Coordinates of N, CA and C in Angstrom, one line a residue:
M1 N 18.0 20.6 4.0 CA 16.8 20.1 3.2 C 15.8 19.5 4.1
A2 N 14.6 19.9 4.0 CA 13.5 19.4 4.8 C 13.1 18.0 4.4
G3 N 12.6 17.2 5.4 CA 12.2 15.9 5.1 C 10.7 15.9 4.7
P4 N 10.2 14.7 4.4 CA 8.8 14.6 4.0 C 7.9 15.0 5.1
A5 N 6.7 15.6 4.7 CA 5.7 15.9 5.6 C 5.1 14.7 6.2
G6 N 4.6 14.7 7.4 CA 3.9 13.6 8.0 C 2.5 13.9 8.4
V7 N 1.9 12.8 8.9 CA 0.5 12.9 9.5 C 0.7 13.6 10.8
P8 N 0.0 14.7 11.1 CA 0.1 15.3 12.4 C -0.5 14.4 13.5
V9 N 0.2 14.3 14.6 CA -0.3 13.5 15.7 C -1.2 14.4 16.6
T10 N -2.5 14.0 16.7 CA -3.4 14.9 17.5 C -3.7 14.2 18.9
E11 N -4.4 14.9 19.7 CA -4.7 14.4 21.0 C -5.6 13.1 20.9
H12 N -6.3 12.9 19.8 CA -7.1 11.7 19.6 C -6.2 10.5 19.3
D13 N -4.9 10.7 18.9 CA -4.0 9.7 18.5 C -3.1 9.2 19.6
V14 N -3.2 9.8 20.8 CA -2.3 9.4 21.9 C -3.0 8.9 23.1
N15 N -2.3 8.1 23.9 CA -2.8 7.7 25.2 C -2.6 8.8 26.3
A16 N -3.0 8.6 27.5 CA -2.9 9.5 28.6 C -1.4 9.9 28.8
D17 N -0.5 9.0 28.6 CA 1.0 9.2 28.8 C 1.6 9.9 27.6
G18 N 0.8 10.2 26.5 CA 1.4 10.9 25.3 C 1.9 10.0 24.2
T19 N 1.9 8.7 24.5 CA 2.4 7.8 23.4 C 1.3 7.5 22.5
V20 N 1.7 7.1 21.3 CA 0.7 6.8 20.2 C -0.2 5.6 20.5
R21 N -1.5 5.7 20.3 CA -2.4 4.6 20.6 C -2.3 3.6 19.5
D22 N -2.6 2.3 19.8 CA -2.6 1.3 18.9 C -3.7 1.5 17.8
A23 N -4.8 2.1 18.2 CA -5.9 2.4 17.3 C -5.5 3.4 16.2
A24 N -4.6 4.3 16.6 CA -4.1 5.3 15.6 C -3.2 4.6 14.6
V25 N -2.4 3.7 15.0 CA -1.5 2.9 14.1 C -2.4 2.2 13.1
A26 N -3.5 1.5 13.6 CA -4.4 0.8 12.8 C -5.0 1.7 11.7
L27 N -5.5 2.9 12.1 CA -6.1 3.8 11.2 C -5.1 4.3 10.1
W28 N -3.9 4.6 10.6 CA -2.9 5.1 9.6 C -2.5 4.0 8.6
V29 N -2.4 2.7 9.1 CA -2.0 1.6 8.2 C -3.2 1.4 7.2
D30 N -4.4 1.4 7.7 CA -5.5 1.3 6.8 C -5.6 2.4 5.7
A31 N -5.3 3.6 6.1 CA -5.3 4.7 5.2 C -4.2 4.6 4.2
A32 N -3.0 4.2 4.6 CA -1.9 4.1 3.7 C -2.2 3.0 2.7
R33 N -2.7 1.9 3.1 CA -3.0 0.8 2.2 C -4.1 1.2 1.2
Q34 N -5.1 1.9 1.6 CA -6.2 2.3 0.7 C -5.7 3.4 -0.2
A35 N -4.9 4.3 0.2 CA -4.3 5.4 -0.6 C -3.4 4.7 -1.7
Y36 N -2.6 3.7 -1.3 CA -1.8 3.0 -2.3 C -2.7 2.3 -3.3
L37 N -3.7 1.6 -2.9 CA -4.6 0.9 -3.8 C -5.3 1.9 -4.7
D38 N -5.7 3.0 -4.2 CA -6.4 4.1 -5.0 C -5.5 4.5 -6.2
H39 N -4.2 4.4 -6.1 CA -3.3 4.8 -7.1 C -3.0 3.7 -8.1
C40 N -3.5 2.5 -7.9 CA -3.3 1.4 -8.8 C -4.4 1.4 -9.8
A41 N -4.3 2.2 -10.8 CA -5.4 2.4 -11.8 C -5.7 1.1 -12.5
L42 N -4.7 0.3 -12.9 CA -4.9 -0.9 -13.6 C -5.7 -1.9 -12.7
L43 N -5.4 -2.0 -11.5 CA -6.0 -2.9 -10.5 C -7.5 -2.5 -10.4
Q44 N -7.8 -1.2 -10.3 CA -9.1 -0.7 -10.2 C -10.0 -1.0 -11.4
R45 N -9.4 -0.8 -12.6 CA -10.1 -1.1 -13.8 C -10.4 -2.6 -13.9
L46 N -9.4 -3.4 -13.6 CA -9.5 -4.8 -13.6 C -10.7 -5.3 -12.7
R47 N -10.7 -4.7 -11.5 CA -11.8 -5.1 -10.6 C -13.1 -4.6 -11.1
E48 N -13.2 -3.4 -11.6 CA -14.5 -2.9 -12.1 C -15.0 -3.7 -13.3
R49 N -14.1 -4.1 -14.3 CA -14.5 -4.8 -15.5 C -14.9 -6.2 -15.2
S50 N -14.2 -6.8 -14.3 CA -14.3 -8.3 -14.1 C -15.4 -8.6 -13.0
G51 N -15.7 -7.6 -12.2 CA -16.7 -7.8 -11.1 C -16.0 -8.5 -9.9
L52 N -14.7 -8.6 -9.9 CA -13.9 -9.2 -8.8 C -14.0 -8.3 -7.6
T53 N -13.8 -8.9 -6.4 CA -13.8 -8.2 -5.2 C -12.3 -8.2 -4.6
L54 N -11.9 -7.0 -4.2 CA -10.6 -6.8 -3.6 C -10.7 -7.2 -2.2
R55 N -9.8 -8.1 -1.7 CA -9.8 -8.5 -0.3 C -8.4 -8.2 0.3
H56 N -8.3 -7.9 1.5 CA -7.0 -7.7 2.2 C -7.0 -8.3 3.5
R57 N -5.8 -8.7 4.0 CA -5.6 -9.2 5.3 C -4.3 -8.6 5.8
T58 N -4.5 -7.8 6.9 CA -3.3 -7.1 7.5 C -2.8 -8.0 8.6
G59 N -1.5 -8.1 8.7 CA -0.9 -8.9 9.7 C -0.9 -8.1 11.1
T60 N -0.3 -8.7 12.0 CA -0.2 -8.1 13.4 C 0.4 -6.7 13.3
L61 N -0.2 -5.8 13.9 CA 0.3 -4.4 13.9 C 1.2 -4.2 15.0
P62 N 2.2 -3.3 14.9 CA 3.1 -3.0 16.0 C 2.4 -2.1 17.0
A63 N 2.9 -2.2 18.2 CA 2.3 -1.4 19.3 C 2.6 0.1 19.0
G64 N 1.6 0.9 19.1 CA 1.7 2.4 18.9 C 2.7 3.0 19.8
A65 N 2.8 2.5 21.1 CA 3.7 3.1 22.0 C 5.2 3.1 21.6
L66 N 5.5 2.1 20.7 CA 6.9 2.0 20.2 C 7.3 3.3 19.4
L67 N 6.3 4.0 18.9 CA 6.6 5.3 18.2 C 6.9 6.4 19.1
G68 N 6.7 6.2 20.4 CA 7.0 7.2 21.4 C 5.9 8.4 21.4
R69 N 6.5 9.6 21.5 CA 5.6 10.8 21.5 C 5.9 11.7 20.4
P70 N 5.7 11.3 19.1 CA 6.0 12.2 18.0 C 5.0 13.3 17.8
T71 N 5.4 14.3 17.0 CA 4.5 15.4 16.6 C 3.9 15.0 15.3
S72 N 4.5 14.1 14.5 CA 4.0 13.6 13.3 C 4.5 12.3 13.0
V73 N 3.9 11.6 12.0 CA 4.4 10.3 11.6 C 4.4 10.2 10.1
V74 N 5.5 9.9 9.5 CA 5.6 9.7 8.0 C 5.3 8.3 7.7
I75 N 4.5 8.1 6.7 CA 4.1 6.7 6.3 C 4.4 6.5 4.9
S76 N 5.1 5.4 4.6 CA 5.3 5.1 3.1 C 4.7 3.7 2.9
A77 N 4.3 3.5 1.6 CA 3.7 2.2 1.3 C 4.3 1.8 -0.1
S78 N 4.6 0.5 -0.2 CA 5.1 -0.1 -1.5 C 4.8 -1.6 -1.6
T79 N 4.7 -2.1 -2.8 CA 4.5 -3.5 -3.0 C 5.9 -4.1 -2.8
T80 N 5.9 -5.1 -1.9 CA 7.2 -5.7 -1.6 C 7.3 -7.2 -1.9
E81 N 6.1 -7.8 -2.2 CA 6.1 -9.2 -2.5 C 5.0 -9.5 -3.5
F82 N 5.3 -10.4 -4.4 CA 4.2 -10.7 -5.4 C 4.2 -12.3 -5.5
R83 N 3.0 -12.8 -5.4 CA 2.7 -14.2 -5.6 C 1.7 -14.3 -6.7
P84 N 1.5 -15.5 -7.2 CA 0.5 -15.7 -8.3 C -0.9 -15.2 -8.0
R85 N -1.3 -15.4 -6.8 CA -2.7 -15.0 -6.4 C -2.8 -13.9 -5.4
S86 N -1.7 -13.3 -5.1 CA -1.8 -12.2 -4.1 C -0.5 -11.3 -4.2
F87 N -0.5 -10.2 -3.6 CA 0.7 -9.3 -3.5 C 0.6 -8.7 -2.1
T88 N 1.8 -8.2 -1.6 CA 1.9 -7.7 -0.3 C 2.2 -6.2 -0.4
I89 N 1.5 -5.4 0.3 CA 1.8 -4.0 0.4 C 2.4 -3.8 1.8
S90 N 3.6 -3.3 1.9 CA 4.3 -3.0 3.1 C 4.2 -1.5 3.4
M91 N 3.9 -1.2 4.7 CA 3.9 0.1 5.1 C 4.9 0.3 6.2
R92 N 5.6 1.5 6.2 CA 6.6 1.8 7.2 C 6.2 3.1 7.8
L93 N 6.1 3.2 9.1 CA 5.7 4.3 9.9 C 7.0 4.9 10.6
R94 N 7.3 6.1 10.4 CA 8.5 6.8 11.0 C 8.0 8.0 11.8
P95 N 8.4 8.0 13.1 CA 8.0 9.1 14.0 C 8.9 10.3 13.7
R96 N 8.3 11.5 13.8 CA 9.1 12.7 13.7 C 8.8 13.6 14.8
G97 N 9.8 14.4 15.3 CA 9.6 15.4 16.3 C 9.3 14.8 17.7
G98 N 9.7 13.6 18.0 CA 9.4 13.0 19.3 C 10.7 12.5 20.0
D99 N 10.4 11.5 20.9 CA 11.5 10.9 21.7 C 12.0 9.6 21.1
Q100 N 11.5 9.1 20.0 CA 11.9 7.8 19.4 C 12.2 8.1 17.9
E101 N 13.1 7.2 17.4 CA 13.5 7.3 16.0 C 13.4 5.9 15.3
V102 N 12.6 5.1 15.9 CA 12.4 3.7 15.4 C 11.3 3.7 14.3
A103 N 11.6 3.0 13.2 CA 10.6 2.8 12.2 C 9.8 1.5 12.5
L104 N 8.5 1.5 12.3 CA 7.7 0.4 12.5 C 7.2 -0.1 11.2
N105 N 7.0 -1.4 11.0 CA 6.5 -2.0 9.8 C 5.2 -2.7 10.0
A106 N 4.4 -2.7 8.9 CA 3.1 -3.4 8.8 C 3.0 -3.9 7.4
A107 N 2.2 -4.9 7.2 CA 2.0 -5.4 5.9 C 0.5 -5.9 5.7
S108 N 0.0 -5.8 4.5 CA -1.3 -6.3 4.1 C -1.2 -7.1 2.8
V109 N -1.8 -8.3 2.9 CA -1.8 -9.2 1.7 C -3.1 -8.9 1.0
I110 N -2.9 -8.6 -0.4 CA -4.1 -8.2 -1.2 C -4.3 -9.3 -2.2
R111 N -5.6 -9.6 -2.5 CA -6.0 -10.5 -3.5 C -7.3 -10.2 -4.1
L112 N -7.6 -10.7 -5.3 CA -8.8 -10.5 -6.0 C -9.6 -11.8 -6.0
E113 N -10.9 -11.7 -5.6 CA -11.7 -12.9 -5.5 C -13.0 -12.8 -6.3
D114 N -13.4 -13.9 -6.8 CA -14.7 -14.0 -7.5 C -15.8 -13.9 -6.4
P115 N -16.6 -12.9 -6.4 CA -17.6 -12.8 -5.3 C -18.6 -13.9 -5.2
T116 N -18.9 -14.6 -6.3 CA -19.8 -15.7 -6.3 C -19.3 -17.0 -5.8
T117 N -18.1 -17.3 -6.2 CA -17.4 -18.6 -5.9 C -16.5 -18.5 -4.7
G118 N -15.9 -17.3 -4.5 CA -14.9 -17.1 -3.5 C -13.5 -17.5 -4.0
E119 N -13.4 -17.9 -5.2 CA -12.2 -18.3 -5.8 C -11.2 -17.1 -5.9
V120 N -10.0 -17.3 -5.5 CA -9.0 -16.2 -5.6 C -8.4 -16.3 -7.1
V121 N -8.3 -15.2 -7.7 CA -7.9 -15.1 -9.1 C -6.4 -14.9 -9.2
E122 N -5.8 -15.6 -10.2 CA -4.4 -15.5 -10.4 C -4.1 -14.2 -11.1
L123 N -3.1 -13.4 -10.6 CA -2.8 -12.1 -11.1 C -2.0 -12.1 -12.4
G124 N -0.9 -12.9 -12.4 CA -0.1 -13.1 -13.6 C 1.1 -12.1 -13.6
P125 N 2.0 -12.4 -14.5 CA 3.3 -11.6 -14.7 C 3.1 -10.2 -15.0
P126 N 2.1 -9.8 -15.9 CA 2.0 -8.3 -16.1 C 1.6 -7.5 -14.9
A127 N 0.8 -8.1 -14.1 CA 0.5 -7.4 -12.8 C 1.7 -7.3 -11.9
A128 N 2.5 -8.4 -11.9 CA 3.7 -8.3 -11.0 C 4.6 -7.2 -11.5
F129 N 4.8 -7.0 -12.8 CA 5.6 -6.0 -13.3 C 5.1 -4.6 -12.8
L130 N 3.8 -4.4 -13.0 CA 3.2 -3.1 -12.6 C 3.2 -2.8 -11.2
L131 N 3.1 -3.8 -10.3 CA 3.0 -3.6 -8.9 C 4.4 -3.5 -8.2
I132 N 5.4 -4.1 -8.8 CA 6.7 -4.1 -8.2 C 7.7 -3.3 -8.9
A133 N 7.9 -3.5 -10.2 CA 8.9 -2.8 -10.9 C 8.7 -1.3 -11.1
L134 N 7.5 -0.9 -11.5 CA 7.2 0.5 -11.7 C 7.4 1.4 -10.5
P135 N 6.9 1.1 -9.3 CA 7.0 2.0 -8.2 C 8.5 2.2 -7.9
R136 N 9.3 1.2 -8.1 CA 10.8 1.4 -7.8 C 11.4 2.3 -8.8
C137 N 10.9 2.5 -10.0 CA 11.4 3.3 -11.0 C 11.0 4.8 -10.9
L138 N 9.9 5.0 -10.2 CA 9.4 6.4 -10.1 C 10.0 7.2 -9.0
D139 N 10.1 8.5 -9.3 CA 10.6 9.4 -8.2 C 9.4 10.1 -7.7
A140 N 8.9 9.7 -6.5 CA 7.7 10.3 -6.0 C 8.0 11.6 -5.2
G141 N 9.2 11.9 -4.9 CA 9.5 13.1 -4.1 C 9.0 13.0 -2.7
P142 N 9.0 14.1 -2.0 CA 8.6 14.0 -0.6 C 7.1 14.0 -0.5
T143 N 6.6 12.8 -0.3 CA 5.1 12.7 -0.1 C 4.8 11.8 1.1
L144 N 3.6 12.0 1.5 CA 3.1 11.2 2.7 C 3.1 9.7 2.3
L145 N 2.5 9.4 1.2 CA 2.4 8.0 0.7 C 3.0 8.0 -0.6
I146 N 3.7 6.9 -0.9 CA 4.4 6.8 -2.2 C 3.4 6.1 -3.2
P147 N 2.7 6.9 -4.0 CA 1.8 6.3 -5.0 C 2.5 6.0 -6.3
F148 N 1.9 5.3 -7.2 CA 2.4 5.1 -8.5 C 1.3 5.0 -9.5
S149 N 1.6 5.2 -10.8 CA 0.6 5.1 -11.8 C 0.9 3.8 -12.6
S150 N -0.1 3.0 -12.8 CA 0.1 1.8 -13.6 C -0.2 2.0 -15.0
D151 N -0.3 3.2 -15.5 CA -0.6 3.5 -16.9 C 0.6 3.9 -17.7
L152 N 1.8 3.8 -17.1 CA 3.0 4.3 -17.7 C 3.5 3.5 -18.9
W153 N 3.6 2.2 -18.7 CA 4.2 1.3 -19.7 C 3.8 -0.1 -19.4
I154 N 3.5 -0.9 -20.4 CA 3.3 -2.3 -20.3 C 4.4 -3.0 -21.1
P155 N 5.1 -3.9 -20.4 CA 6.2 -4.6 -21.1 C 5.8 -5.4 -22.3
P156 N 6.7 -5.6 -23.3 CA 6.3 -6.4 -24.5 C 6.1 -7.8 -24.0
G157 N 5.2 -8.5 -24.7 CA 4.9 -9.9 -24.4 C 3.5 -10.2 -24.7
P158 N 3.1 -11.5 -24.5 CA 1.8 -11.9 -24.8 C 0.7 -11.2 -23.9
S159 N -0.5 -11.2 -24.5 CA -1.5 -10.5 -23.7 C -1.9 -11.4 -22.5
H160 N -2.5 -10.9 -21.5 CA -2.8 -11.6 -20.3 C -4.4 -11.5 -20.2
P161 N -5.0 -12.6 -19.8 CA -6.5 -12.6 -19.8 C -7.1 -11.5 -18.8
L162 N -6.4 -11.1 -17.8 CA -6.9 -10.1 -16.9 C -6.7 -8.7 -17.3
L163 N -5.8 -8.5 -18.3 CA -5.5 -7.1 -18.7 C -6.5 -6.7 -19.9
P164 N -6.9 -5.5 -19.9 CA -7.7 -5.0 -21.0 C -6.9 -5.2 -22.3
R165 N -7.5 -5.5 -23.4 CA -6.8 -5.7 -24.7 C -5.9 -4.6 -25.1
R166 N -6.4 -3.3 -24.9 CA -5.7 -2.2 -25.4 C -4.4 -1.9 -24.5
M167 N -4.3 -2.6 -23.4 CA -3.2 -2.4 -22.5 C -2.1 -3.4 -22.6
T168 N -2.2 -4.3 -23.6 CA -1.2 -5.3 -23.8 C -0.5 -5.0 -25.1
R169 N 0.7 -5.4 -25.1 CA 1.5 -5.2 -26.3 C 2.1 -6.6 -26.7
G170 N 2.1 -6.8 -28.0 CA 2.7 -8.1 -28.5 C 4.1 -8.0 -29.0

């Protein structure tokens, strides 16, 4: 059985010695985070309706040379941590077709801010469910990035001020 397809490593992604450049890792992590966020339909609607600004802070990235000399890199992304005012998207980079088999990890903390006051908005339990529980229940199959849809189901419970009224169930 074939494994997931990866991002092809080009001559622009490697150093003179053939190892992956740190800048390539940064680009891949940024693309993985953005692709994951692009699939968070509820978060996008919330941001658009409320006028909030999505902010992210990515931690220290691993050195690209640790990936060795791969022909491609498979990248996965998922929400791994949820806090009242932020959540963390973790990305894992796995080299394929090269001299290394080590997986590298990176993480970005995501939050919503009021653009006028700079206040970070509390996300609440419904958002936690959508960002953590749903992706683990979905079978994404062999994909470059593991996306999810936040439109599948809203758990029973009281409405939340950040969720559109039609998306809450009592």
